[in-house]
Every structure is written in structure tokens, then in C-alpha cells.
XYZ file of C-alpha atoms in Angstrom:
389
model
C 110.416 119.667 105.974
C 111.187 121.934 109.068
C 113.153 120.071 111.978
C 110.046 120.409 114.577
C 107.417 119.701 112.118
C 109.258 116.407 110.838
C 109.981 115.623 114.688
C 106.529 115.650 115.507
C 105.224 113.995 112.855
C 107.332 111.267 113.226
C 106.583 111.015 117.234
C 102.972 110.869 116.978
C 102.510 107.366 116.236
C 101.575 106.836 119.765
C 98.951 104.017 120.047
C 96.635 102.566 122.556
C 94.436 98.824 123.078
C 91.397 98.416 121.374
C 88.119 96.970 121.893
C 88.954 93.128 121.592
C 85.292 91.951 121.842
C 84.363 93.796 118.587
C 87.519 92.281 117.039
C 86.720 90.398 113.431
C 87.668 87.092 114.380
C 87.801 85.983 117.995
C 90.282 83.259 119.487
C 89.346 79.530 118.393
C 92.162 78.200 118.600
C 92.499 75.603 121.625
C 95.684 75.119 121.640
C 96.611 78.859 122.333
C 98.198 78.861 125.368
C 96.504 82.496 126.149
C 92.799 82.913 126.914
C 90.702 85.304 124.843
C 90.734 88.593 127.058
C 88.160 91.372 126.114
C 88.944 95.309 126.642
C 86.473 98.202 126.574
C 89.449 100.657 125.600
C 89.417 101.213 122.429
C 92.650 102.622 120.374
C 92.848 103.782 116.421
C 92.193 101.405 113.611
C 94.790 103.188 112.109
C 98.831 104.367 111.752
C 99.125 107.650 109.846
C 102.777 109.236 108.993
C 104.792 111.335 107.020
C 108.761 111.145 106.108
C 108.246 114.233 103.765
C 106.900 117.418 102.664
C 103.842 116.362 100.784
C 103.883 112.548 101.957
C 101.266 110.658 103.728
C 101.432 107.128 104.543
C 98.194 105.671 106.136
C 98.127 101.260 107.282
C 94.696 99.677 108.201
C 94.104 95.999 108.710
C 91.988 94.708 106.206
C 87.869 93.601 107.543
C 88.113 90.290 105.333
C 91.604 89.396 105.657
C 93.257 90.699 108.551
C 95.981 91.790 106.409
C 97.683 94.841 106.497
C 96.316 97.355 104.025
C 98.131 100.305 102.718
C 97.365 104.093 101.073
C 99.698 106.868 100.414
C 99.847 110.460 98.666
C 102.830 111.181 96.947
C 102.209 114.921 96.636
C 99.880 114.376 93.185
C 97.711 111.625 93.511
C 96.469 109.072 95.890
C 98.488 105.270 95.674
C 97.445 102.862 94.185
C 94.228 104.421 93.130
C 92.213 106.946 94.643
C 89.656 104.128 95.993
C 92.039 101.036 96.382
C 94.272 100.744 99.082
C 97.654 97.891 98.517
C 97.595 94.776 100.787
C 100.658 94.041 101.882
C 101.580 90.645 103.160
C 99.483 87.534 103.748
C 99.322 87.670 107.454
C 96.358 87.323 109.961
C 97.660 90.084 112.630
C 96.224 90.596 115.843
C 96.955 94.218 116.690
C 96.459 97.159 114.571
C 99.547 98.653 112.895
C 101.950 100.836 114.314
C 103.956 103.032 111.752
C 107.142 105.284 112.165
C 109.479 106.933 110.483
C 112.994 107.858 111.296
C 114.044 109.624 108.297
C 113.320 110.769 104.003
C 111.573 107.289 102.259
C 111.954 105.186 104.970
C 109.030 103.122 106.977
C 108.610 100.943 109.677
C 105.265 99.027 110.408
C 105.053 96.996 113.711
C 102.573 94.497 114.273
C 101.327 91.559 116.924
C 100.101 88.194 115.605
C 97.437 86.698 115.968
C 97.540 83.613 118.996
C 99.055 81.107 118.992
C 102.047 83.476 117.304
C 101.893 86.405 119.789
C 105.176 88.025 118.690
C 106.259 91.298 117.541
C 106.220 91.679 113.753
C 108.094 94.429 111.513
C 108.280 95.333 108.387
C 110.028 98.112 106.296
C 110.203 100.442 102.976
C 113.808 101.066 102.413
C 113.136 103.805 99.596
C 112.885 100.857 96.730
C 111.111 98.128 98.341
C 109.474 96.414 101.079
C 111.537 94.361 103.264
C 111.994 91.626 104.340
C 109.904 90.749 101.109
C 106.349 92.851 100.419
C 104.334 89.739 101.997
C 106.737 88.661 104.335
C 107.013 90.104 108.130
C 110.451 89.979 110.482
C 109.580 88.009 113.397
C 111.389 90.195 116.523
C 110.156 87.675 119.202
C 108.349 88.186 122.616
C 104.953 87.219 123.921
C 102.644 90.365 123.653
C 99.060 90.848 124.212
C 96.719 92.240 121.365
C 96.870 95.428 122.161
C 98.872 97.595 119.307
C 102.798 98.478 120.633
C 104.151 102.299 120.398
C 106.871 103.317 118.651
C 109.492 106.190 118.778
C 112.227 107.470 116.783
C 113.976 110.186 118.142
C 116.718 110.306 115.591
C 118.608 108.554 111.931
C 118.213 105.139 112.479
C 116.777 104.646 115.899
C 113.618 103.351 116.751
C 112.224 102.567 120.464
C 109.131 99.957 120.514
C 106.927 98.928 123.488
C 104.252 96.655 124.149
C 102.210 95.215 126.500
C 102.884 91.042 127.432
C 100.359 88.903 128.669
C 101.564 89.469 131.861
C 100.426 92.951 131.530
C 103.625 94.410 131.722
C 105.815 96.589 129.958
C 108.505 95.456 127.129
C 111.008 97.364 125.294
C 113.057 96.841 122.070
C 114.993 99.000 120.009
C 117.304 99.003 116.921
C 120.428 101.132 117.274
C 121.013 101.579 113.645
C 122.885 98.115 113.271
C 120.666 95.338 115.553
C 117.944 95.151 117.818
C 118.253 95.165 121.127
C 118.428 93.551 123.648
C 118.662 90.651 120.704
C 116.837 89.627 117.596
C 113.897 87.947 118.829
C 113.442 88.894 122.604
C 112.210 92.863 124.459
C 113.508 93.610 127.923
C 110.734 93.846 130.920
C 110.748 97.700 132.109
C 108.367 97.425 134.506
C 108.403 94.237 136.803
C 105.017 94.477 139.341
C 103.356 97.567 137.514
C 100.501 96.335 135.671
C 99.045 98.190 132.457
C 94.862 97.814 131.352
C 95.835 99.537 128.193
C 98.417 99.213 125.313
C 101.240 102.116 125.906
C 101.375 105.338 124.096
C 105.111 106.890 123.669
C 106.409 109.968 122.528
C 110.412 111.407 122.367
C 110.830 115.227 122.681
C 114.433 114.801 121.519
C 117.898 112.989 121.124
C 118.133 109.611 123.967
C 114.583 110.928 125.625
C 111.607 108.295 125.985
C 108.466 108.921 127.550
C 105.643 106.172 127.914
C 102.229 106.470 128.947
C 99.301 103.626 129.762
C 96.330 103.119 132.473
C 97.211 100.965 134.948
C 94.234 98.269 137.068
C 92.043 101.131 138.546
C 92.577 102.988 134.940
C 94.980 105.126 136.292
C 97.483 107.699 133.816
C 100.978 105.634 134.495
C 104.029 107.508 132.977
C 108.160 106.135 132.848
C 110.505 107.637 131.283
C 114.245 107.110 130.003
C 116.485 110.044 130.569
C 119.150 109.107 128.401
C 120.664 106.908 130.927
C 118.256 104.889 132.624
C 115.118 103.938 133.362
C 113.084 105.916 135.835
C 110.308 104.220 137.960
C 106.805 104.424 137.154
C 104.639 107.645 138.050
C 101.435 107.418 139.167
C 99.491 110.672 137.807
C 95.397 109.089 139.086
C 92.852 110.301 137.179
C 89.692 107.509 136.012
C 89.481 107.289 132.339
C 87.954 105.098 130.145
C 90.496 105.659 127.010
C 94.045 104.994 126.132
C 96.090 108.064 126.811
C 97.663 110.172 123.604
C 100.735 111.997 124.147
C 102.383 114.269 122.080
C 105.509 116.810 122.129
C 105.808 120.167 120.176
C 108.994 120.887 121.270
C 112.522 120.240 122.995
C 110.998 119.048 126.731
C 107.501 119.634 126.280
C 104.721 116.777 126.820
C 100.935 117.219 126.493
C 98.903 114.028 127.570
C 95.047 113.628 126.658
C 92.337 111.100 127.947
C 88.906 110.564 128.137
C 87.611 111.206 131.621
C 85.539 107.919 132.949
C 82.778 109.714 134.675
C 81.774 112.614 132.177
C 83.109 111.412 128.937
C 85.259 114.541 128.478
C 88.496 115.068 127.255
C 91.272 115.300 130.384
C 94.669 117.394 129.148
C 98.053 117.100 130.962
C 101.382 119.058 130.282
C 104.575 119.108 131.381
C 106.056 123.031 130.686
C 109.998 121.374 131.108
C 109.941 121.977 134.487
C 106.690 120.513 136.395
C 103.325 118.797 135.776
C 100.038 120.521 135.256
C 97.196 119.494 137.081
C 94.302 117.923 134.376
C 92.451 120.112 132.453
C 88.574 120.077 131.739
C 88.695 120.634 127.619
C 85.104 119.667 127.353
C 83.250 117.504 124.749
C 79.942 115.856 125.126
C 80.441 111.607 125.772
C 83.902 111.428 123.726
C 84.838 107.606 123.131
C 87.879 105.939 122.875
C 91.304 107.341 122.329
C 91.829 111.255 120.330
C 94.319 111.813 117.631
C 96.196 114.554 118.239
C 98.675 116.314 115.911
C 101.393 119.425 115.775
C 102.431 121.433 112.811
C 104.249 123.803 114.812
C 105.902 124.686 118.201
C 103.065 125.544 120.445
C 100.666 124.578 118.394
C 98.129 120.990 118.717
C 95.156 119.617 117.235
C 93.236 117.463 118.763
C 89.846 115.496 116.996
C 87.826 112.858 118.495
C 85.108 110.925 117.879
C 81.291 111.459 119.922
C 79.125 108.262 120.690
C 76.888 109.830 117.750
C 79.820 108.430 115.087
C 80.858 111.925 114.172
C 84.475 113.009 114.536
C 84.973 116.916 116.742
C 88.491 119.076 116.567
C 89.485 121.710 119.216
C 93.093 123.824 118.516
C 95.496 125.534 120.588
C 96.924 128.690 118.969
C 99.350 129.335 120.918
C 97.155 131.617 123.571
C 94.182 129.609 123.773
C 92.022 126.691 122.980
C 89.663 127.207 119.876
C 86.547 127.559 119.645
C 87.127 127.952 123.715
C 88.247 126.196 126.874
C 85.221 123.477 126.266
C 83.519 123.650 123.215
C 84.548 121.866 119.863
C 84.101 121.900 116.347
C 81.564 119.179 114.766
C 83.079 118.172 111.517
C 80.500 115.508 111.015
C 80.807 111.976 108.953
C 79.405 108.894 110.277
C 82.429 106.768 111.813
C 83.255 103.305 112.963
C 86.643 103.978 114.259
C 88.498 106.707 116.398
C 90.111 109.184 114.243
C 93.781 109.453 113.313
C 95.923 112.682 112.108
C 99.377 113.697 110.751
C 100.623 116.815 109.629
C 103.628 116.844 106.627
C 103.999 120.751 107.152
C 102.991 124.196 108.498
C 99.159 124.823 108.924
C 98.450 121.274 107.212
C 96.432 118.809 108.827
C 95.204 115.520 107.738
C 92.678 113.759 109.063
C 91.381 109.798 108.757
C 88.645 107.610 109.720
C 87.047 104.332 108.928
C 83.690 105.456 108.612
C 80.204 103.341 108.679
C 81.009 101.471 105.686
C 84.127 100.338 106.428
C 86.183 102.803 103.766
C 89.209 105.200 104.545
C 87.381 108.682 104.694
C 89.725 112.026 104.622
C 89.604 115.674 105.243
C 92.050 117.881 105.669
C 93.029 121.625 106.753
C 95.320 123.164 103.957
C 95.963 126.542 105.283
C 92.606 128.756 104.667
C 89.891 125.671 104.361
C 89.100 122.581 104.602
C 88.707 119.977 101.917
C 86.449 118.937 101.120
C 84.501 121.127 103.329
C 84.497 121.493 107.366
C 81.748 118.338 107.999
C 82.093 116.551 104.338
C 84.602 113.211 104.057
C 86.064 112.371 101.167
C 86.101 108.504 100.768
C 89.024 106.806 99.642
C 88.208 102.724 99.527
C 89.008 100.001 101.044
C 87.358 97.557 103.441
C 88.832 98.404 107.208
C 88.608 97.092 110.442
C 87.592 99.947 112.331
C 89.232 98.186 115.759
């Protein structure tokens, strides 16, 4: 796989809160010592990545269970079946997975659990197995709200991961190849006073470089950043929008932010060029919900697909020159959806798209170079039982 393709694909994990009050199995437990807390923002169902050329990885919490469900392509066929997806670990988990990769065969899978066990969860594949067992989880401490944590890698062995605690603010922990950090079973607060409404969204545009995104109270675009030797304070960038922010890099110091505007329901762009902020961007859509996937095969190059309040899923490009179709319009590729979308891309001009659709299955398309399979508004469906939250 090509440096920038295999750098973006492993930065896009970049994941948002979801709708708690549509969650599967609200809090009944009165001896929580956290109140049930309900969100309108609502963040992908599910984690998408690939560590190779010809590799997809996609983790869904299963409706039933709440355990963490599993599907990958290994370049022939679909695992384990092309209509079952593995469960991996008996585990009622709060969030929805968060997936990265740092390098060839290797996985990472971050999760919250459910209340009173609020901590941050991990998991691995090492290129043999699943660690620390295939139904076992690493318990890496703190006290985090539902909403799903981000994750970065931004090189062999590294990986950055931030959440939101129930005090609404801003943790960090990271493994430097040998331990976590700050230790096994605690994050460090980044932000003391600045409050988030959403789960964070964070991307790396190269070696020692973090950048984190969230709404804050009045649903605000919030951005911090680590340099490569220390933290910076938060920015305040306004805006009203009513989804979690996406962020995504295509290359060394480049940022691109997307949102869902509050008031109209369209999509709100952002960019930093290496050397300033853009003002937002109109890029159309007709009442977009929730947070967009957005992908990058190539430097200067994004895709972007969302889902309408109708339940279908719409994709807009940028070539390069221009947004496609145009500045505003998008691209219905139809289905009937539950859940916002998610994407990856495991090389040039390849782009794979997912979905929980209306009956709770995995559906798939994708964008192989000169089509779509398996056509521009067709789904394939590919199993399971999902939360779509």
C-alpha cells in the first residue's frame, strides 16, 4: 500500500457521540453512580479500516447482545461467511467501537462499558490472534461517558486515544510502543474548564502531530492540537451544528473538517491549507443527519457520503479542482438505512462504503475504479444483526 493511502486510511477512524435515547438497552442499574444522559448527536454504528492492500476490517455492536461483532475481506472472500459476521467477546459495551491500525495485520478496537464499568476497553489482533484472549477486553481505566473515543496512530506502534468523561471533558492516553501512558489504567485531562456536547473526532497528518475536534455547550466546532511538544489551548472555530464533526487529512499538514449545519441541515466544510483556516463552506445537501464518513485514496482527493432524513445514504467528491457533481449537489446512492454511513479506502480509486440498513444487516457498496458494485443505488447485504447507534 502507498505511504499516503495507508496514512489515511489508518487516520480516519475519527468518531463522534451517538443518539443515547435510541440506545438498545437504557441505564437500570441504580447503583450507577452516573445518571442516564440522552444526546441528539448521533455518530457511526460502525469502525471501518484497512492495514493492507485488499483488507477491510469492519466492528459493529451486536442489536441482541451488545457484543462486539466483526466482518472482514481478505482480498477473496468475505470472513466468516458472506452473511455472518464473528462475535467477539462476551461484553455488554456502551459505546460503539473504535478501530485503528498502526501497521501490516495488526488491530486495535477501543471500547466504553456499559455503567456501572465506564472504563476504556481495548482489544487487539497481533497477526495470529486476538489478545488479551478473543472474548476477553484490557481494562485501560478512566471514567468516560458513552460517547465512542477517537483514535490515532501516526506511526509503528503508536496509538493516541481520547474520550469524553462524565465531566464532559477531554482525556488522553497513548501507548508508546512499550506501555500506556500516562499509566495502565488512568488518561490525562487535556482540557480542564472546556466542556464538549459531543464525543471527539481526531486525526494525525504526520509523525508527533494530533489534532482533535468536538462541539462544545452552544454546539460550537472546538479544535486542540499537540504540536509535537505540547498541548495547545482550545480553539473556538463557532459555527451551530447539530452533528459530530469528521476530520480528515490527505496529506503532510492538511486538515479538512465537516459538520452538519444546525439551521439548514447542510453539510459545513473547513480546511486548513498548512498555513491558515478557511472560512466554512456551504457543500449543500437537503436535511443531512448525523455525522458523514469521509474517506481519501489519494493526496487531494476526499469522499464524503452521508445519510438524508429519507434513510438513503448521498456521496459528493473532490477531484482535485472541484467538488462533484458541483459546489452543492450530491449523488443519491439510495438503500434504506438505520445508521450513518462509514467508509475506508485500502488503495487508489477504491472506496468502500457501509451501513446498517432498515433491517439491521451490514449493507456494502463500493467504487472499484470505473463502477460501482453492485450498482450506484443497489446494497449488497452482508448479515448480521447491528445496532445502528
Amino acid at each position: 500500500m502507498a505511504p499516503l493511502v495507508q496514512l489515511a486510511t489508518q487516520l480516519l477512524i475519527s468518531l463522534g457521540s451517538f443518539d443515547i435515547s435510541s440506545w438498545r438497552k437504557p441505564c437500570q442499574n441504580s447503583a450507577s453512580p452516573h445518571p442516564e444522559t440522552r444526546s441528539s448527536f448521533i455518530s457511526s454504528a460502525l469502525s471501518t479500516i484497512s492495514w493492507g492492500y485488499n483488507r477491510m476490517d469492519v466492528f459493529g455492536t451486536n442489536l441482541d447482545t451488545g457484543n462486539l461483532s466483526h466482518k472482514w475481506f481478505d482480498g477473496y472472500q468475505w470472513g466468516p461467511s458472506n452473511d455472518a459476521l464473528e462475535a467477539l467477546g462476551v461484553f455488554d459495551l456502551s459505546s460503539a467501537p473504535t478501530a485503528i491500525s498502526w501497521g501490516a495485520n495488526r488491530s486495535d478496537i477501543f471500547v466504553v462499558g456499559y455503567p456501572p464499568n465506564t472504563y476504556l476497553y481495548h482489544k487487539y489482533w497481533d497477526g495470529h490472534q486476538w489478545g488479551p484472549h478473543e472474548t476477553d477486553w484490557e481494562n485501560l481505566g478512566g471514567d468516560l461517558f458513552y460517547y465512542p473515543v477517537a483514535a490515532t496512530s501516526w506511526g509503528v506502534d503508536r496509538i493516541d486515544i481520547f474520550g469524553i468523561g462524565y465531566d464532559k471533558e477531554l482525556y488522553h492516553k497513548h501507548w508508546d510502543g512499550s506501555s500506556w501512558r500516562p499509566s495502565d489504567d488512568s488518561l490525562e485531562a487535556l482540557t480542564p474548564g472546556v466542556f464538549f456536547k459531543t464525543g471527539p473526532t481526531a486525526v494525525s497528518w504526520g509523525p508527533n502531530r494530533n489534532d482533535v475536534f468536538g462541539l462544545g455547550e452552544d454546539n460550537n466546532l472546538l479544535h486542540f492540537y499537540w504540536d509535537g511538544s505540547q498541548w495547545s489551548k482550545t480553539e473556538d472555530f463557532g459555527g451551530d451544528f447539530s452533528s459530530p464533526p469528521t476530520a480528515i487529512s490527505w496529506g503532510k499538514n492538511r486538515l479538512d473538517v465537516f459538520a452538519v449545519d444546525a439551521e439548514n441541515g447542510t453539510l459545513s466544510h473547513k480546511y486548513w491549507d498548512g498555513y491558515q483556516w478557511s472560512g466554512y463552506e456551504d457543500l449543500g445537501g437537503d436535511s443531512l443527519k448525523g455525522q458523514v464518513a469521509a474517506s481519501s485514496w489519494a493526496e487531494n482527493r476526499l469522499d464524503i457520503v452521508a445519510l438524508n432524513e429519507d434513510g438513503k445514504y448521498y456521496y459528493k467528491y473532490w477531484d482535485g479542482s472541484q467538488w462533484n457533481p458541483s459546489a452543492t449537489d450530491w449523488y443519491a446512492k439510495g438503500g434504506n438505512f438505520s445508521s450513518v454511513p462509514s467508509a475506508v479506502s485500502w488503495g487508489k480509486d477504491r472506496l468502500d462504503i457501509y451501513g446498517v440498513d432498515a433491517a439491521y444487516q451490514l449493507a456494502h457498496q463500493t467504487w472499484y475504479g470505473s463502477g460501482w458494485y453492485p450498482e450506484s443505488d443497489k446494497w449488497e447485504q452482508l448479515g448480521g444483526l447491528l445496532n445502528p447507534n
